[in-house]
C-alpha cells in the first residue's frame, strides 16, 4: 500500500519476509487440519475461529442524555449499557475471560454446537480519547471457538465478529463514518497483544488530541492496553477517521466504527457501529454485496489501500482512488459486484429507519472478498428477543445446489443472480442460536439482525467469517475467459477476468472482420467483465471475424466467429476459441485508392547544374505537392500486412540563389536564379504495416520514383522590388531554359516510415489515413547535390477482393 516513506521501518522487512516464507511452508502441513478449503497462492488457511483473542468495547452513544419533553434541561442517565460476549464451538470448550484492568476473571463451559453468552462489566467500555486504558478483554479456550461481541444500549446496538490473535497483523486502515454532532463521531481503538508494542498512526483528519491530518505520531502500548482515538469536532468537516493508517511492530487488534452514526447523514436515527478490522494484507479485489432483507436500500463504502485504484460496480467504473481515499453511495437496492484493480476494503451499511422503511437502523458489516471465501462456516446470532436474524449467502452458480444450512439443502429458488457475474445470493432467515452452513465450493457469508416491537429502530450486523491468509502478489498467468451464447444469426459473449489472480481486462479489439458487425465496448483497464455481440452485416453471405481480448497482465485470448453454410446448406453463425483456420474470408487481399497532399522539403547544396550557374548556393525551401494512386495489400498473420502502391507524384517548391554582385539594371535591388521542378513522377512503394492497436498501425518501406518528364522552370528573377521588370521580357523573370532541365534524375529511391489509422465505414469499406515521412537517398539532380524529402498525408479507402 502507498504510505509515507517516513513511516516505513526497513529494519523489520527481512524478518517479515522470513516469517512469511515460514508461514507459507507451514501451511502445507496445517492446511489438511482446517475445516475450510484454502484458495491457491495464499499462506495458511487461517479463519475466524481460534483459541486466543484480544478485544475491546468502544464507546456506545452517550452516557447522559436530555429529555426534550421536560421543561428542565438537566441531563439524565442514558439507557443501560449492555456488553456481552458470545461463544460458539463445534466441540465442548472451556473458555476463560480476563480483563486485567478490572480484575475481571470468569470461566464458562461451551457445549458442542451451542452458543453461550457472558455479561461483561460495563466499566469495560473504553471512554478516554487519545489515552491508554487497561481495558483489553482476553479470551482463551482449550479448543477453537468463534467469539462475538455485543455493545448495546436501547436502540443503539451493533455486534462484531472477533478475530483470533493468529490472524492479526501489523498494518491496518480505518473504516468509519462521518460526524453528526459534537459527541457523535467516528472512533478507532487498538488493543496490544504483546508488551512494548510500538504504534505509528497517520490520521486522516485532525484528532481530538491535536494530531494533524497526514502527520505520523507514535504510541507505545503493553499487553492488554487499549488506545482509542476520535477526531476533533469541526462542524464544517466530516470528522471521519476513514483512511487513517495504523502500523505496529507487533500484532494488534483494531476496532473501528462510530459511537452513533446517522446513515445517510440526514436520515434518522443513529446507531452504534463497530467491526474488528482485518489487516490490510488480507483485503481483496472482488466483492459481492447484496441488499439487506426487509430493507429497500442500503449504503456501501470502498476504501483503497494503494494509489490509482480503479473501482468498478457491475463492470462500470465508479471511482479512481488513492491510498486512504474512499467511495460511498446510498443507492444499493440489489445484488452488486464490486471489483478493484488493487486490494480494497468494502463495508455495507444499513440505513436509518426513517429512510422510508420504518424498520432497522444503521449498522456496519465488513464484506469478505471472494479471495477469502470458505467452504463452511459456523456462526451465531448474538441478539435474543424480538429480533429477526438473517444471513446473506454469496455462492458460485455451479455450487448453489450444494448449499446446506444445518444439514438441510437450501432451496434454489431463494437465490438471485448477480447479473452475469457467475455468482448468486440468498437472504436466509435463521433463528437465534448457533448454525453451520457449507457448500462444495468457497462462498461468502455475512450475518445481521433487525429489531421488531420495542426494538424496531435497532439493528446489528457483522462479518460471518472468512479466511485471513495474506494475499500475495501472484502473477496473472490466466488468459481471459469467453462465455458465448449463440443463435443462428447472432452471438452474445461475456469476456471475463474475474478469477482470484486476475487483474482485469486491458483491451478488446477486432483483428479482422468480413461481412460481420462486431460490437465492442470501450474498455477501461482493470474492468473484470465486458460483453461482445456480433451478427452478419449481410445475411445469406459468408462472414467471419477474429476478436482478441487482452488482460492487464498481457495474456491474450483469441476467438473466431464464422457465418457460413452448415450441413443443411443454410447460413449459420458458429463460435470457436482461437483462430479458426477453416473459416477464412473469400479473399484475404484488398485493394484501395488514395490521394496524397504533401509538404516537400528541399535541401540543395550546389550553385550550378546543366550549364546554369548562380553566384551563390541555392537556399533550403519547402513547398506543397501531390497527387495520389492505387494500392494492393495482403495480411500476413494477425499483426503484419504487406502493401504495394503505385501512384503519381509532383514535387512542390522552388529553390533560389540570390546574387551578391551589382544588379543588371539600375531599378533592381536583388536578383538571382530560381529553379522550380514541374516533373511528374511515377512512384512505387512496398511497405510493411505493424498493427499497434484497434485501427492503428505503424508502417515502413522502400519507395522509388521514375521521372515521366524533365519539366522545370529555370529563370533569372527580380526578388526586390517585386514590381520591377526586365526590359527584355516586361516581367520580373527571364527564362534560362526552354522549360526543361536535363540534369533532373530519371530514377530516385528512398525510405519511408509513418503511422496509419483505419476505420470501417460501411460494409467491407474501410477508410484510412496515413502520415508518412519519405526521405530520398538519391539527389534530385544527376550532376549536383539536391537532397529532397517529403511529408505525405494519404487519405483513401480499402476494399477486400
PDB file of N, CA, C and O in Angstrom, residues 92-122:
ATOM      1  N   UNK A  92     -17.063 -29.428  22.751  1.00  0.00           N
ATOM      2  CA  UNK A  92     -17.061 -28.892  24.107  1.00  0.00           C
ATOM      3  C   UNK A  92     -15.814 -28.043  24.330  1.00  0.00           C
ATOM      4  O   UNK A  92     -14.704 -28.456  23.993  1.00  0.00           O
ATOM      5  N   UNK A  93     -16.020 -26.873  24.910  1.00  0.00           N
ATOM      6  CA  UNK A  93     -14.911 -25.936  25.087  1.00  0.00           C
ATOM      7  C   UNK A  93     -14.911 -25.360  26.490  1.00  0.00           C
ATOM      8  O   UNK A  93     -15.967 -25.102  27.079  1.00  0.00           O
ATOM      9  N   UNK A  94     -13.707 -25.154  27.029  1.00  0.00           N
ATOM     10  CA  UNK A  94     -13.502 -24.437  28.285  1.00  0.00           C
ATOM     11  C   UNK A  94     -12.958 -23.060  27.949  1.00  0.00           C
ATOM     12  O   UNK A  94     -11.864 -22.944  27.397  1.00  0.00           O
ATOM     13  N   UNK A  95     -13.697 -22.038  28.304  1.00  0.00           N
ATOM     14  CA  UNK A  95     -13.353 -20.674  27.909  1.00  0.00           C
ATOM     15  C   UNK A  95     -13.083 -19.845  29.159  1.00  0.00           C
ATOM     16  O   UNK A  95     -13.825 -19.928  30.151  1.00  0.00           O
ATOM     17  N   UNK A  96     -12.033 -19.036  29.100  1.00  0.00           N
ATOM     18  CA  UNK A  96     -11.705 -18.135  30.211  1.00  0.00           C
ATOM     19  C   UNK A  96     -11.647 -16.710  29.667  1.00  0.00           C
ATOM     20  O   UNK A  96     -11.078 -16.446  28.603  1.00  0.00           O
ATOM     21  N   UNK A  97     -12.271 -15.768  30.380  1.00  0.00           N
ATOM     22  CA  UNK A  97     -12.294 -14.356  30.004  1.00  0.00           C
ATOM     23  C   UNK A  97     -11.649 -13.550  31.130  1.00  0.00           C
ATOM     24  O   UNK A  97     -12.021 -13.685  32.300  1.00  0.00           O
ATOM     25  N   UNK A  98     -10.686 -12.702  30.758  1.00  0.00           N
ATOM     26  CA  UNK A  98      -9.974 -11.877  31.721  1.00  0.00           C
ATOM     27  C   UNK A  98      -9.935 -10.437  31.232  1.00  0.00           C
ATOM     28  O   UNK A  98      -9.735 -10.194  30.032  1.00  0.00           O
ATOM     29  N   UNK A  99     -10.125  -9.496  32.158  1.00  0.00           N
ATOM     30  CA  UNK A  99      -9.914  -8.071  31.889  1.00  0.00           C
ATOM     31  C   UNK A  99      -8.957  -7.583  32.971  1.00  0.00           C
ATOM     32  O   UNK A  99      -9.384  -7.203  34.072  1.00  0.00           O
ATOM     33  N   UNK A 100      -7.651  -7.616  32.691  1.00  0.00           N
ATOM     34  CA  UNK A 100      -6.675  -7.298  33.746  1.00  0.00           C
ATOM     35  C   UNK A 100      -6.918  -5.951  34.404  1.00  0.00           C
ATOM     36  O   UNK A 100      -6.730  -5.801  35.624  1.00  0.00           O
ATOM     37  N   UNK A 101      -7.340  -4.948  33.627  1.00  0.00           N
ATOM     38  CA  UNK A 101      -7.534  -3.622  34.200  1.00  0.00           C
ATOM     39  C   UNK A 101      -8.698  -3.535  35.152  1.00  0.00           C
ATOM     40  O   UNK A 101      -8.787  -2.594  35.959  1.00  0.00           O
ATOM     41  N   UNK A 102      -9.622  -4.492  35.099  1.00  0.00           N
ATOM     42  CA  UNK A 102     -10.780  -4.507  36.005  1.00  0.00           C
ATOM     43  C   UNK A 102     -10.710  -5.670  36.993  1.00  0.00           C
ATOM     44  O   UNK A 102     -11.650  -5.864  37.777  1.00  0.00           O
ATOM     45  N   UNK A 103      -9.635  -6.439  36.938  1.00  0.00           N
ATOM     46  CA  UNK A 103      -9.501  -7.640  37.766  1.00  0.00           C
ATOM     47  C   UNK A 103     -10.701  -8.555  37.560  1.00  0.00           C
ATOM     48  O   UNK A 103     -11.227  -9.157  38.505  1.00  0.00           O
ATOM     49  N   UNK A 104     -11.104  -8.641  36.303  1.00  0.00           N
ATOM     50  CA  UNK A 104     -12.250  -9.465  35.927  1.00  0.00           C
ATOM     51  C   UNK A 104     -11.733 -10.814  35.444  1.00  0.00           C
ATOM     52  O   UNK A 104     -10.893 -10.891  34.543  1.00  0.00           O
ATOM     53  N   UNK A 105     -12.214 -11.914  36.042  1.00  0.00           N
ATOM     54  CA  UNK A 105     -11.857 -13.268  35.629  1.00  0.00           C
ATOM     55  C   UNK A 105     -13.111 -14.125  35.694  1.00  0.00           C
ATOM     56  O   UNK A 105     -13.819 -14.129  36.717  1.00  0.00           O
ATOM     57  N   UNK A 106     -13.382 -14.838  34.623  1.00  0.00           N
ATOM     58  CA  UNK A 106     -14.574 -15.667  34.611  1.00  0.00           C
ATOM     59  C   UNK A 106     -14.380 -16.816  33.639  1.00  0.00           C
ATOM     60  O   UNK A 106     -13.836 -16.641  32.548  1.00  0.00           O
ATOM     61  N   UNK A 107     -14.820 -18.010  34.046  1.00  0.00           N
ATOM     62  CA  UNK A 107     -14.740 -19.202  33.205  1.00  0.00           C
ATOM     63  C   UNK A 107     -16.141 -19.629  32.809  1.00  0.00           C
ATOM     64  O   UNK A 107     -17.115 -19.412  33.537  1.00  0.00           O
ATOM     65  N   UNK A 108     -16.236 -20.228  31.634  1.00  0.00           N
ATOM     66  CA  UNK A 108     -17.523 -20.717  31.153  1.00  0.00           C
ATOM     67  C   UNK A 108     -17.280 -21.945  30.299  1.00  0.00           C
ATOM     68  O   UNK A 108     -16.248 -22.055  29.620  1.00  0.00           O
ATOM     69  N   UNK A 109     -18.214 -22.896  30.354  1.00  0.00           N
ATOM     70  CA  UNK A 109     -18.147 -24.073  29.502  1.00  0.00           C
ATOM     71  C   UNK A 109     -19.137 -23.901  28.344  1.00  0.00           C
ATOM     72  O   UNK A 109     -20.279 -23.490  28.566  1.00  0.00           O
ATOM     73  N   UNK A 110     -18.666 -24.218  27.149  1.00  0.00           N
ATOM     74  CA  UNK A 110     -19.495 -24.093  25.960  1.00  0.00           C
ATOM     75  C   UNK A 110     -19.752 -25.483  25.403  1.00  0.00           C
ATOM     76  O   UNK A 110     -18.835 -26.131  24.880  1.00  0.00           O
ATOM     77  N   UNK A 111     -20.985 -26.007  25.549  1.00  0.00           N
ATOM     78  CA  UNK A 111     -21.296 -27.325  24.984  1.00  0.00           C
ATOM     79  C   UNK A 111     -21.179 -27.310  23.458  1.00  0.00           C
ATOM     80  O   UNK A 111     -21.428 -26.283  22.806  1.00  0.00           O
ATOM     81  N   UNK A 112     -20.810 -28.427  22.898  1.00  0.00           N
ATOM     82  CA  UNK A 112     -20.641 -28.538  21.449  1.00  0.00           C
ATOM     83  C   UNK A 112     -21.936 -28.171  20.727  1.00  0.00           C
ATOM     84  O   UNK A 112     -23.037 -28.583  21.131  1.00  0.00           O
ATOM     85  N   UNK A 113     -21.808 -27.340  19.688  1.00  0.00           N
ATOM     86  CA  UNK A 113     -22.949 -26.977  18.861  1.00  0.00           C
ATOM     87  C   UNK A 113     -23.878 -25.949  19.469  1.00  0.00           C
ATOM     88  O   UNK A 113     -24.976 -25.723  18.938  1.00  0.00           O
ATOM     89  N   UNK A 114     -23.471 -25.311  20.559  1.00  0.00           N
ATOM     90  CA  UNK A 114     -24.340 -24.324  21.209  1.00  0.00           C
ATOM     91  C   UNK A 114     -23.701 -22.942  21.160  1.00  0.00           C
ATOM     92  O   UNK A 114     -22.548 -22.784  20.758  1.00  0.00           O
ATOM     93  N   UNK A 115     -24.472 -21.933  21.574  1.00  0.00           N
ATOM     94  CA  UNK A 115     -23.954 -20.590  21.740  1.00  0.00           C
ATOM     95  C   UNK A 115     -24.198 -20.181  23.189  1.00  0.00           C
ATOM     96  O   UNK A 115     -25.296 -20.319  23.711  1.00  0.00           O
ATOM     97  N   UNK A 116     -23.132 -19.726  23.852  1.00  0.00           N
ATOM     98  CA  UNK A 116     -23.194 -19.354  25.259  1.00  0.00           C
ATOM     99  C   UNK A 116     -22.785 -17.898  25.383  1.00  0.00           C
ATOM    100  O   UNK A 116     -21.802 -17.458  24.766  1.00  0.00           O
ATOM    101  N   UNK A 117     -23.544 -17.121  26.175  1.00  0.00           N
ATOM    102  CA  UNK A 117     -23.238 -15.702  26.355  1.00  0.00           C
ATOM    103  C   UNK A 117     -22.638 -15.458  27.728  1.00  0.00           C
ATOM    104  O   UNK A 117     -22.829 -16.241  28.667  1.00  0.00           O
ATOM    105  N   UNK A 118     -21.918 -14.337  27.809  1.00  0.00           N
ATOM    106  CA  UNK A 118     -21.334 -13.908  29.086  1.00  0.00           C
ATOM    107  C   UNK A 118     -21.490 -12.403  29.195  1.00  0.00           C
ATOM    108  O   UNK A 118     -21.127 -11.664  28.271  1.00  0.00           O
ATOM    109  N   UNK A 119     -22.033 -11.932  30.316  1.00  0.00           N
ATOM    110  CA  UNK A 119     -22.133 -10.495  30.571  1.00  0.00           C
ATOM    111  C   UNK A 119     -20.761  -9.949  30.962  1.00  0.00           C
ATOM    112  O   UNK A 119     -20.027 -10.558  31.741  1.00  0.00           O
ATOM    113  N   UNK A 120     -20.446  -8.788  30.411  1.00  0.00           N
ATOM    114  CA  UNK A 120     -19.191  -8.105  30.718  1.00  0.00           C
ATOM    115  C   UNK A 120     -19.512  -6.815  31.452  1.00  0.00           C
ATOM    116  O   UNK A 120     -20.439  -6.077  31.072  1.00  0.00           O
ATOM    117  N   UNK A 121     -18.755  -6.537  32.492  1.00  0.00           N
ATOM    118  CA  UNK A 121     -18.954  -5.311  33.275  1.00  0.00           C
ATOM    119  C   UNK A 121     -18.932  -4.096  32.348  1.00  0.00           C
ATOM    120  O   UNK A 121     -18.023  -3.948  31.520  1.00  0.00           O
ATOM    121  N   UNK A 122     -19.940  -3.208  32.484  1.00  0.00           N
ATOM    122  CA  UNK A 122     -20.000  -2.020  31.624  1.00  0.00           C
ATOM    123  C   UNK A 122     -18.796  -1.109  31.816  1.00  0.00           C
ATOM    124  O   UNK A 122     -18.528  -0.234  30.971  1.00  0.00           O
TER     125      UNK A 122
END
